């Protein structure tokens, strides 16, 4: 699944256009490398997103085939690191 679609389906970012913009502005990286919105994700990938001066990291647990219910979206990833907790 594409990175921008995963961010939307998992509800890490609310809209796919916002996910695209974040990737285009180099605020999103996958496994430590800047990522384009079209980057194909697989299980185990680590996504890092910079929100201003804060950064959050997520590990992909499952890549869904299609859309996911709101309650099931949190099962797609786990929070690895959140700068709010530091």
Coordinates of C-alpha atoms in Angstrom, one line a residue:
X1 CA 0.0 0.0 0.0
X2 CA 1.2 3.5 -0.8
X3 CA 2.5 5.6 2.1
X4 CA 0.0 8.4 1.7
X5 CA -2.9 6.0 1.6
X6 CA -1.6 4.1 4.7
X7 CA -1.3 7.3 6.7
X8 CA -5.0 8.1 5.8
X9 CA -6.4 4.6 6.3
X10 CA -4.6 4.3 9.7
X11 CA -5.8 7.8 10.6
X12 CA -2.3 9.0 11.6
X13 CA -3.1 11.8 9.2
X14 CA -6.7 12.7 8.5
X15 CA -6.6 13.4 4.7
X16 CA -4.5 11.9 1.9
X17 CA -3.8 15.4 0.5
X18 CA -2.3 16.4 3.8
X19 CA -0.2 13.2 3.8
X20 CA 1.0 14.0 0.3
X21 CA 2.0 17.5 1.3
X22 CA 3.9 16.3 4.4
X23 CA 5.9 13.8 2.2
X24 CA 6.6 16.5 -0.4
X25 CA 8.0 18.8 2.4
X26 CA 10.3 16.0 3.6
X27 CA 8.5 15.7 6.9
X28 CA 7.9 11.9 6.5
X29 CA 10.6 9.3 6.4
X30 CA 10.5 5.5 6.2
X31 CA 13.2 3.5 7.8
X32 CA 15.3 6.6 8.2
X33 CA 15.1 7.8 4.5
X34 CA 12.9 10.6 3.2
X35 CA 9.9 9.0 1.5
X36 CA 7.7 10.0 -1.4
X37 CA 3.9 9.6 -1.1
X38 CA 4.1 6.6 -3.6
X39 CA 6.5 4.6 -1.4
X40 CA 5.2 1.1 -1.0
X41 CA 5.0 0.0 2.7
X42 CA 5.4 -3.4 4.1
X43 CA 5.1 -4.9 7.6
X44 CA 7.9 -3.8 9.9
X45 CA 8.6 -0.5 8.3
X46 CA 9.1 2.4 10.7
X47 CA 7.5 5.7 9.7
X48 CA 8.8 8.9 11.2
X49 CA 6.7 12.1 11.0
X50 CA 7.8 15.6 12.1
X51 CA 5.1 17.8 13.4
X52 CA 6.8 21.2 13.8
X53 CA 9.6 20.6 16.3
X54 CA 8.1 17.3 17.5
X55 CA 8.6 13.8 15.9
X56 CA 6.6 10.6 16.2
X57 CA 7.6 7.2 15.0
X58 CA 5.2 4.4 14.1
X59 CA 5.9 0.7 13.2
X60 CA 3.7 -0.8 10.6
X61 CA 2.1 -4.0 12.0
X62 CA -0.3 -4.8 9.2
X63 CA -0.9 -3.5 5.7
X64 CA -4.6 -3.6 4.9
X65 CA -6.1 -4.6 1.6
X66 CA -8.6 -1.8 1.5
X67 CA -10.3 0.6 3.8
X68 CA -10.4 -0.1 7.6
X69 CA -13.0 0.7 10.2
X70 CA -12.3 3.5 12.6
X71 CA -12.0 1.1 15.5
X72 CA -9.6 -1.2 13.5
X73 CA -7.3 1.6 12.3
X74 CA -5.2 1.5 15.5
X75 CA -4.3 -2.1 15.0
X76 CA -2.4 -1.3 11.8
X77 CA 0.5 0.4 13.7
X78 CA 2.2 0.8 17.0
X79 CA 3.8 4.0 18.4
X80 CA 7.6 3.4 18.7
X81 CA 8.5 6.9 19.9
X82 CA 6.6 10.1 20.6
X83 CA 8.5 13.3 21.4
X84 CA 5.6 14.3 23.7
X85 CA 6.7 11.5 26.1
X86 CA 10.3 12.7 26.3

